[in-house]
Coordinates of N, CA and C in Angstrom, one line a residue:
M1 N -37.7 61.9 133.2 CA -37.8 63.2 133.6 C -38.7 63.9 134.5
L2 N -38.4 64.7 135.6 CA -39.0 65.2 136.5 C -39.2 66.7 136.2
N3 N -40.2 67.4 136.3 CA -40.3 68.8 136.2 C -41.7 69.3 137.1
D4 N -41.2 69.1 138.1 CA -42.4 69.2 139.4 C -42.8 70.4 139.8
G5 N -41.4 70.9 140.5 CA -41.9 72.5 141.1 C -40.8 73.2 140.4
L6 N -39.8 73.0 140.0 CA -38.7 73.9 139.5 C -39.1 74.0 138.0
G7 N -39.3 75.1 137.5 CA -39.5 75.4 136.2 C -38.5 75.8 135.3
P8 N -38.2 77.1 135.4 CA -36.8 77.5 135.0 C -35.7 76.8 134.9
M9 N -35.3 76.2 136.1 CA -34.3 75.6 136.4 C -34.0 74.3 135.7
T10 N -35.6 73.6 135.8 CA -35.1 72.2 134.8 C -35.1 73.1 133.4
L11 N -35.4 73.9 133.0 CA -35.2 74.1 131.7 C -34.0 74.3 131.2
T12 N -33.0 75.0 132.3 CA -31.9 75.7 131.9 C -30.8 74.3 132.0
T13 N -31.2 73.2 132.9 CA -30.6 72.1 133.2 C -30.8 71.2 131.7
S14 N -31.8 71.1 131.3 CA -32.1 70.4 130.3 C -31.3 70.8 129.0
S15 N -31.5 72.2 128.9 CA -30.7 72.9 127.9 C -29.3 72.9 127.8
V16 N -28.7 72.7 129.1 CA -27.3 72.4 129.2 C -27.0 71.2 128.9
A17 N -27.4 70.2 129.4 CA -27.4 69.0 129.1 C -27.6 68.6 127.5
R18 N -28.8 69.1 126.8 CA -28.6 68.7 125.6 C -27.4 69.4 124.9
R19 N -26.9 70.7 125.1 CA -25.7 71.4 124.7 C -24.6 70.5 124.9
F20 N -24.5 69.9 126.4 CA -23.3 69.0 126.4 C -23.4 67.9 125.6
S21 N -24.8 67.3 125.6 CA -24.4 66.0 124.9 C -24.1 66.2 123.3
M22 N -24.8 67.3 123.1 CA -24.2 67.4 121.3 C -22.7 67.9 121.4
M23 N -22.2 68.3 122.2 CA -20.8 68.4 122.1 C -20.0 67.1 122.2
I24 N -20.4 66.2 123.0 CA -19.8 65.0 122.9 C -19.9 64.2 122.0
L25 N -21.4 64.5 121.3 CA -21.4 63.8 120.1 C -20.5 64.1 118.9
F26 N -20.3 65.6 119.0 CA -19.5 66.0 117.9 C -18.1 65.7 118.2
L27 N -17.5 65.4 119.4 CA -16.2 64.9 119.6 C -16.4 63.9 119.6
W28 N -17.1 62.7 119.6 CA -16.9 61.5 119.4 C -16.8 61.2 117.7
L29 N -17.7 62.0 117.1 CA -17.9 61.7 115.6 C -16.3 62.1 115.0
R30 N -16.0 63.5 115.5 CA -14.7 63.8 115.1 C -13.3 62.6 115.4
V31 N -13.6 62.0 116.5 CA -12.6 61.1 116.6 C -12.6 59.7 115.9
T32 N -14.0 59.3 115.5 CA -14.1 58.4 114.9 C -13.6 58.4 113.3
I33 N -14.0 59.7 112.9 CA -13.3 60.1 111.5 C -12.0 60.0 111.4
V34 N -11.3 60.6 112.6 CA -9.8 60.4 112.5 C -9.2 59.4 112.5
L35 N -9.7 58.2 113.3 CA -9.2 57.1 113.4 C -9.6 56.4 112.3
V36 N -10.8 56.6 111.6 CA -10.9 55.9 110.2 C -10.1 56.4 109.2
A37 N -9.7 57.7 109.0 CA -8.9 58.3 108.3 C -7.2 57.8 108.3
V38 N -7.0 57.6 110.3 CA -5.6 56.9 110.2 C -5.6 55.9 109.9
F39 N -6.5 54.9 110.0 CA -6.6 53.3 110.1 C -7.0 52.8 108.5

């Protein structure tokens, strides 16, 4: 991870990336639960 000169920009990008990864993780968990319930 590079945070050299862009202070708040890196912070906002990291928070957005973390939120995006959490959303993807939640969706993947829901998909796997649905698949387990179906099969």
